[in-house]
XYZ file of C-alpha atoms in Angstrom:
391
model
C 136.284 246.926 -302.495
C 136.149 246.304 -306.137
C 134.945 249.382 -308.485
C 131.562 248.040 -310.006
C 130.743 248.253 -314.169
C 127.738 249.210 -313.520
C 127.761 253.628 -314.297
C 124.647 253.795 -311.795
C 126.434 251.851 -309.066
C 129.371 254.271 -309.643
C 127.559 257.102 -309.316
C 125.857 255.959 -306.118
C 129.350 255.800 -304.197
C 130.024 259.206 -305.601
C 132.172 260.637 -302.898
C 131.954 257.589 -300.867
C 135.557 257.043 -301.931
C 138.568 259.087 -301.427
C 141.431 259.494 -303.868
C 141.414 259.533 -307.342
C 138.761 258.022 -309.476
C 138.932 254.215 -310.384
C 137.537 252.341 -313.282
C 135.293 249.440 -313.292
C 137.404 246.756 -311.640
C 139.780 247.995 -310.096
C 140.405 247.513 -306.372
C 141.023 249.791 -303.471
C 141.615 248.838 -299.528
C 138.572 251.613 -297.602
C 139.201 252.616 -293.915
C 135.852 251.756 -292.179
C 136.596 254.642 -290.174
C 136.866 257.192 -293.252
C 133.962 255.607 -294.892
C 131.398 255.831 -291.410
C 132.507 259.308 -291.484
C 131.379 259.608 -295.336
C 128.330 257.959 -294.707
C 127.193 259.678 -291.889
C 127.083 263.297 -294.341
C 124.231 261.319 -295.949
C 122.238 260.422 -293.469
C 123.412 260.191 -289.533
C 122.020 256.150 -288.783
C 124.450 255.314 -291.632
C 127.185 252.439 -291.341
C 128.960 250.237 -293.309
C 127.017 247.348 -291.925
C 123.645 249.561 -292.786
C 125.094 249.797 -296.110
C 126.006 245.879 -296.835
C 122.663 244.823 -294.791
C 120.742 246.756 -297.493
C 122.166 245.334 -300.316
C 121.933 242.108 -299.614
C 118.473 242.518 -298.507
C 119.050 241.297 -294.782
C 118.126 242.989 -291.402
C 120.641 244.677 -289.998
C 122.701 243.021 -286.929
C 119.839 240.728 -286.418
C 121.894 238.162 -284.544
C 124.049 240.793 -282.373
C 119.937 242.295 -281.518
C 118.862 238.310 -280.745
C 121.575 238.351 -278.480
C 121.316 241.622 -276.820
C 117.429 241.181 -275.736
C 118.393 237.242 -274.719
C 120.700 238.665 -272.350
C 118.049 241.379 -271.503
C 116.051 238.853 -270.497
C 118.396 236.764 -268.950
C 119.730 239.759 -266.560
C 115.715 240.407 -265.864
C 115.454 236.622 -264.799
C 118.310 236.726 -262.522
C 117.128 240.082 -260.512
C 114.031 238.321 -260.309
C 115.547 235.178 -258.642
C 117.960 237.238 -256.470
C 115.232 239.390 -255.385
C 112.531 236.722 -254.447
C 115.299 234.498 -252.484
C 115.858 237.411 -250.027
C 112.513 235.886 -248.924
C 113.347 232.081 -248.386
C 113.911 230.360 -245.083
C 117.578 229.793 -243.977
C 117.409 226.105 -244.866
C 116.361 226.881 -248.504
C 118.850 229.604 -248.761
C 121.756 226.822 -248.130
C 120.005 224.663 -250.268
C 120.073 226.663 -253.361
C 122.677 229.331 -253.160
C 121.361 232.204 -253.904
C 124.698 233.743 -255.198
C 125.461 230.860 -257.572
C 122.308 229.895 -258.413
C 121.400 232.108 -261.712
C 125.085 230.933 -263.116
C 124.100 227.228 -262.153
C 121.094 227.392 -264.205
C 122.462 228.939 -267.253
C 125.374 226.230 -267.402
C 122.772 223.650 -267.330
C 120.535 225.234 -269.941
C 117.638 226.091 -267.796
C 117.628 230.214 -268.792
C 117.016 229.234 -272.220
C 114.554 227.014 -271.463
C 112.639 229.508 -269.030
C 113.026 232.044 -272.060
C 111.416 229.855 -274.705
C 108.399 229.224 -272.397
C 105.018 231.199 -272.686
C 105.452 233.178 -269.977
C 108.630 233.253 -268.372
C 108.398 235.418 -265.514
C 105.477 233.181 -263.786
C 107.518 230.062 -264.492
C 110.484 231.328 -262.102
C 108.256 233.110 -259.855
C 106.258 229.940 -259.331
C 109.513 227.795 -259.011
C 110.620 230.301 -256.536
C 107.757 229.790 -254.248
C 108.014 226.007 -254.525
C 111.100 226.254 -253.570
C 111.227 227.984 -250.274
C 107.871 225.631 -249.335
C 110.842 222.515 -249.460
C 110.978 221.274 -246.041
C 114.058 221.378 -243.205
C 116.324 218.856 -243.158
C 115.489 215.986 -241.074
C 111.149 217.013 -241.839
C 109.018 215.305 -244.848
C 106.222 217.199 -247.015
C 103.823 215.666 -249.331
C 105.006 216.621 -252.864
C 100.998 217.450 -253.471
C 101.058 220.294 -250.954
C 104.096 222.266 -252.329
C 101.295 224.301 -254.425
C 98.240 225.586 -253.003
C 95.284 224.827 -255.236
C 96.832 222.558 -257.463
C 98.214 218.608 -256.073
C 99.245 217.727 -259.500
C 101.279 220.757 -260.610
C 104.391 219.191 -259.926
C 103.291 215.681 -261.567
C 105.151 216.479 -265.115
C 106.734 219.248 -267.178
C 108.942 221.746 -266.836
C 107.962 223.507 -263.117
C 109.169 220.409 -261.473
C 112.030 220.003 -262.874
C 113.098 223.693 -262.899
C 112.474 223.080 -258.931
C 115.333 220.115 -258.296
C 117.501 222.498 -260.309
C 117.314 225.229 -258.168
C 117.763 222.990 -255.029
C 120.668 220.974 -256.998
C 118.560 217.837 -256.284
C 118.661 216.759 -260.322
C 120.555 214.331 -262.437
C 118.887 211.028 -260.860
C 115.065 210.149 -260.647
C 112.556 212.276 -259.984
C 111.401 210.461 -257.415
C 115.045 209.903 -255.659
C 116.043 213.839 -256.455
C 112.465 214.410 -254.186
C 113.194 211.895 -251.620
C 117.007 213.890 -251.129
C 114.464 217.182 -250.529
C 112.176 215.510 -248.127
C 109.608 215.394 -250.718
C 107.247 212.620 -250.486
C 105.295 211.300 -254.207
C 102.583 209.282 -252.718
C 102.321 206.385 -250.150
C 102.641 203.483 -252.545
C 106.121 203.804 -253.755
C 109.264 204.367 -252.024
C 110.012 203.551 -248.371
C 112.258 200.978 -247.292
C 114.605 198.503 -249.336
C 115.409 195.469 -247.103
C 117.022 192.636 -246.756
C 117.467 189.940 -244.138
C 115.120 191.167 -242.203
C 110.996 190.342 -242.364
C 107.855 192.055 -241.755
C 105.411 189.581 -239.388
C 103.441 187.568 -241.432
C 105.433 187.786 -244.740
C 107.160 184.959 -246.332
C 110.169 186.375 -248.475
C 112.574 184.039 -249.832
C 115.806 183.678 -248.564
C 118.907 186.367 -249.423
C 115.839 188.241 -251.301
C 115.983 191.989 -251.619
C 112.511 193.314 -251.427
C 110.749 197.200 -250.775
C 108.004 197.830 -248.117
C 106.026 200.977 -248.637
C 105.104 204.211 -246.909
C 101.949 202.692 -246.449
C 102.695 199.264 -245.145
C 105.680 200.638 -242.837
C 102.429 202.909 -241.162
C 101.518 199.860 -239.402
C 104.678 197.669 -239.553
C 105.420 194.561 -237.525
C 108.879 192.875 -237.222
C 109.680 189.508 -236.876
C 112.295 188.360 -234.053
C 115.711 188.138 -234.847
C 116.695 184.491 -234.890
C 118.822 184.925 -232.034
C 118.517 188.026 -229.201
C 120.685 190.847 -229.959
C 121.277 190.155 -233.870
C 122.572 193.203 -236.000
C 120.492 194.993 -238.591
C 122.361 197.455 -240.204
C 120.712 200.819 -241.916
C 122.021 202.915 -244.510
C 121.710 205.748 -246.724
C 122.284 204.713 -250.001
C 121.299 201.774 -251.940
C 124.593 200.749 -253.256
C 125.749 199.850 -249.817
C 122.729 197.329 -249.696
C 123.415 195.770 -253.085
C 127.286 195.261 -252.249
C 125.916 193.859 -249.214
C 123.568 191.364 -250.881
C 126.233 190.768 -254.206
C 129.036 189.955 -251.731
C 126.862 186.961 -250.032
C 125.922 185.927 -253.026
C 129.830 185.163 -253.713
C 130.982 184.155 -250.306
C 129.631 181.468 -248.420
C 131.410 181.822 -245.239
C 129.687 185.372 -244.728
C 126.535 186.005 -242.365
C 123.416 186.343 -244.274
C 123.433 190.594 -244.959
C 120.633 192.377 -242.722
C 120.418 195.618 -244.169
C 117.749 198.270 -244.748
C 118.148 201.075 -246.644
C 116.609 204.479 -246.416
C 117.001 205.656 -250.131
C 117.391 209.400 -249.205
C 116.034 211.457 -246.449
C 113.828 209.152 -244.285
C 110.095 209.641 -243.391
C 108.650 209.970 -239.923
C 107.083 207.114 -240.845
C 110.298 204.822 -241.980
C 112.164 206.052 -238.705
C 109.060 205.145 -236.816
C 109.428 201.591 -238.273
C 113.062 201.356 -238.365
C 112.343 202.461 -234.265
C 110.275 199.310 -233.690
C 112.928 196.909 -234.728
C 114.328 197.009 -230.764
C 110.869 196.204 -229.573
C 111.286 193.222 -230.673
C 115.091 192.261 -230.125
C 117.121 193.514 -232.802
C 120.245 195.821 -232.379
C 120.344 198.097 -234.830
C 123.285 200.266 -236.191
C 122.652 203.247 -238.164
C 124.538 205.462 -240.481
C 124.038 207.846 -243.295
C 126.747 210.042 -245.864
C 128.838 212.793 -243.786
C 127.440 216.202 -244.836
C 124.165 217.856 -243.482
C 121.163 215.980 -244.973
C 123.113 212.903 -243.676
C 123.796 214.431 -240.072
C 119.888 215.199 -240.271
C 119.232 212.050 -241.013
C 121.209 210.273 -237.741
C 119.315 212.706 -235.898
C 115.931 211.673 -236.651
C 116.805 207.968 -236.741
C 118.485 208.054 -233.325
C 115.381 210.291 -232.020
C 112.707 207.016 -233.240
C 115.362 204.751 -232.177
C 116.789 205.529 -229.079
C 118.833 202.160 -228.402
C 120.506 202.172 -231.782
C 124.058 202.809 -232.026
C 125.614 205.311 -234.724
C 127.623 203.071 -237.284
C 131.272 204.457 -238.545
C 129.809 207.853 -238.383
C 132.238 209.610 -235.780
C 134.947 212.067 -236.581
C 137.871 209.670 -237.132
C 135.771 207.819 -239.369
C 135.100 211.133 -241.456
C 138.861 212.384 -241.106
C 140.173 209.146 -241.937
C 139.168 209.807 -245.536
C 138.238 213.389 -246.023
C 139.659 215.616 -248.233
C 140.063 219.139 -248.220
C 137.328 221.139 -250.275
C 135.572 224.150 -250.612
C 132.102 223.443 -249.383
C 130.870 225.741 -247.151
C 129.279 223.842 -244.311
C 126.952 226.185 -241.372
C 127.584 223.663 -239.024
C 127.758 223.379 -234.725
C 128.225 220.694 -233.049
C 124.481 219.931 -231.953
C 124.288 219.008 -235.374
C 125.708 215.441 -234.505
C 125.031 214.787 -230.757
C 126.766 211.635 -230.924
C 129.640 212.716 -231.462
C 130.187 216.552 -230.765
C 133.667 216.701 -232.309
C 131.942 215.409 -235.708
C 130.061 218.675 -237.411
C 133.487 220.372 -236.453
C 135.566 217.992 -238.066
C 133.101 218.765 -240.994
C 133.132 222.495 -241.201
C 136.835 222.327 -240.764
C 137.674 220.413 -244.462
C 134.835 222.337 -245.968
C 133.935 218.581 -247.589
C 131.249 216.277 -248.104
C 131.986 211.999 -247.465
C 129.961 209.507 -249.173
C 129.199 206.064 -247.718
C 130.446 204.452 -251.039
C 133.943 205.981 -249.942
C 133.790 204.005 -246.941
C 132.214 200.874 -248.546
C 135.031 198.162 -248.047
C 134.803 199.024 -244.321
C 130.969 198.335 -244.418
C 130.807 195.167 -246.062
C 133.223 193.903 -243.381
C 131.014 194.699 -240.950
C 127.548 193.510 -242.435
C 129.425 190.323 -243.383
C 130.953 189.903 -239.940
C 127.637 190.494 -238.712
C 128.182 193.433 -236.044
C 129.515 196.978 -236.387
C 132.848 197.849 -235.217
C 133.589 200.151 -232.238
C 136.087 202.744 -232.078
C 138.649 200.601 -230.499
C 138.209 198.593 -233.949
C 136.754 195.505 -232.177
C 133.611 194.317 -233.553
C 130.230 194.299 -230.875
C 129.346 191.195 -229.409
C 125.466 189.992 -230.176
C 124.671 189.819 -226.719
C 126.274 193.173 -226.104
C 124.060 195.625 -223.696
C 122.423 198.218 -226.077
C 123.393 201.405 -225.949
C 123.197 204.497 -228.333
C 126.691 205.525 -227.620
C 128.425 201.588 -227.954
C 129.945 201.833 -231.167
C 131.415 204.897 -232.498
C-alpha cells in the first residue's frame, strides 16, 4: 500500500500497520493475514475486502454472493428433478436419464433460463409431469392431451421446449423433435412423404415428391402397382427418400424410386395405411435406424403389415458397420422378432446405426427396384410374400 498525505487518512490506519511509521508516500508490502488479524480488534465482520468495498463505495463480494445463491438455486432445481423422476415410467426414465439429465441441461443453458423465469419451481415441476405423460415407444399421443386442462400449453414458449430437452428430442423442428417422441401436433400436417406411389383418385405428376396427411391417410386408398408384386420401399428418415428421388433425377437407367417415408415414429394411423398397400398388390419392404425407437418402429409396421419383409435391418447388416460405443441399450431379443440375434447384436456394441450410414446400400436397392436378401441376391417381383424373405 502507499502511505496517504492526507493526516486524517493516517490516523485512520493507526495501528493497522506494523513496523515503524511511514510518511506520506512511501510504500510498504501488508500480509493480508496480519492485517485480517488487525482488523478483526476493531470490529469482528472486518476484512480487507470489507475495508476496500467501503471505500470505493461498492457492495461487498456482490458477484461471489450472485454466484453462491445461482448455484443455490441450481442445486434446489436439480433435487427437484431427481426427486420427481423417481416417479416416471420405465420408458421415460431411458428417455431422459435421470442421472445425466440436470448436467445436460446446464450445458445447454436451460438452468439459467429456468432461473430467470417468474417462477421457477412450477416451470420444472410442470415439465416434469409432461414428461413422464410422453408415450412408449412404438404408441402415439396427441400433443393437446400432454396437459390436463390446457390443449394449447405446449403451442409456444418456454414449457415446450424445456420438454424436448429433457427427453433429448431438440435441435431440429418442433414438430420433427415431437414426431421422434410419439407426439402428434394436429391431423393436418405431418404423415407420410411419398413418392412413386399414388393415393386412388389423385393425379400427381410423375417422379413428384408429395405429403399425405394424418387425416387423409385415416381413410386412404392405394392405387395398383403397375405390375403385381412391385416394391415400395419405407423408411425412417427423409434423407433416404430425397437421395432416392435426386439419384433418378440423374440416372436414367434407374427404376422410377417408390419410397415412403415415415418422418419419425409412425402413427397407428400411417402403419394402418402403409398396411393397406398389400391389399392391393404391392410388396413392401420396411426399415427404420438401428437403436430402440427404430426397433419400435419395425414392430408396429410389421404388426399393420404382416406380409412386408424387414429391409437391411438384420444383425449383419447392423454389425457390418457398427462401432463400438457407450450407449447403454435395455434391450432382449423380443425387441426385434425378425431377427432375434438383432437387439443382442445391439446391446453388445452399446451403439446406435443410422440409415444415412447405410445409404449407398439403399439407393442400390430402390434403384434396382427390390430389396436384397441375406444371400445378397436381390427379390424377384413375382416373389411369394413373406415377412421373413429378405433379411
Amino acid at each position: 500500500m502507499t502511505i496517504p498525505a492526507s493526516p486524517a487518512q493516517r490516523a485512520a490506519a493507526a495501528g493497522l500497520i506494523g513496523g515503524r511509521p511511514l510518511a506520506p508516500g512511501q510504500r510498504r508490502r501488508l500480509d493480508l493475514n496480519e492485517l485480517t488479524t488487525a482488523l478483526t480488534i476493531r470490529g469482528p465482520a472486518l476484512t480487507p475486502g470489507a475495508v476496500a468495498a467501503h471505500a470505493c463505495g461498492r457492495r461487498l463480494a456482490e458477484k461471489a454472493r450472485a454466484r453462491a445463491e445461482q448455484k443455490a438455486s441450481g442445486d434446489r432445481l436439480r433435487h427437484q428433478l431427481q426427486a420427481r423422476a423417481e416417479a416416471w415410467p420405465e420408458h421415460v426414465r431411458e428417455l431422459v436419464e435421470p442421472a445425466t439429465a440436470f448436467a445436460r441441461l446446464h450445458s445447454l443453458g436451460w438452468i439459467t433460463r429456468i432461473l430467470n423465469t417468474s417462477d421457477p419451481d412450477a416451470l420444472l415441476n410442470q415439465a416434469i409431469e409432461v414428461a413422464g405423460r410422453l408415450p412408449r415407444p412404438g404408441h402415439r399421443i396427441d400433443r393437446r392431451t400432454l396437459v390436463p386442462g390446457d390443449p394449447h400449453a405446449l403451442d409456444g414458449g418456454p414449457l415446450p421446449a424445456l420438454v424436448l430437452a429433457l427427453a433429448q428430442s431438440s435441435g431440429t423442428t418442433p414438430r420433427s423433435a415431437w414426431a421422434r417422441l410419439g407426439v402428434d401436433c394436429d391431423d393436418l400436417l405431418g404423415g407420410l412423404i411419398i413418392t412413386g406411389v399414388t393415393p386412388k383418385g389423385w393425379r400427381i405428376p410423375p417422379n413428384a415428391t408429395f405429403t399425405v396427411p394424418p387425416r387423409e391417410l385415416a381413410e386412404i386408398a392405394w392405387e395398383s402397382p403397375p405390375t403385381a408384386g412391385t416394391w415400395v420401399f419405407v423408411t425412417e428418415n427423409p434423407s433416404v427418400l430425397a437421395a432416392a428421388s435426386s439419384q433418378a433425377l440423374v440416372d436414367d437407367t434407374a427404376e422410377t424410386p417408390r419410397v415412403i417415408c415415415t418422418a419419425g415414429t409412425p402413427s397407428q394411423v400411417e402403419c394402418a395405411a402403409i398396411g393397406a398397400l398389400s391389399d392391393v398388390g404391392w410388396r413392401v419392404a420396411i426399415r427404420a435406424d438401428f437403436d430402440p425407437a427404430g426397433l419400435a418402429h419395425m414392430r408396429a409396421l410389421l404388426a399393420a403389415a404382416p406380409t412386408a419383409v424387414p429391409w437391411r435391418m438384420n444383425a449383419a447388416d447392423y454389425e457390418s458397420v457398427a462401432q463400438h460405443g457407450a450407449i447403454k441399450l435395455r434391450l432382449q431379443e423380443s425387441d426385434s422378432p425378425w431377427d432375434p440375434h438383432l437387439a443382442p447384436a445391439m446391446k453388445a456394441h452399446s451403439a446406435h446405426v443410422y440409415e444415412e450410414d447405410r445409404l449407398p446400400l439403399l439407393l442400390t436397392d430402390i434403384a434396382a427396384g427390390a430389396p436384397v436378401a441375406s444371400a445378397g441376391q436381390h427379390l424377384a417381383a413375382d416373389t411369394s410374400h413373406s415377412r421373413h424373405g429378405a433379411e
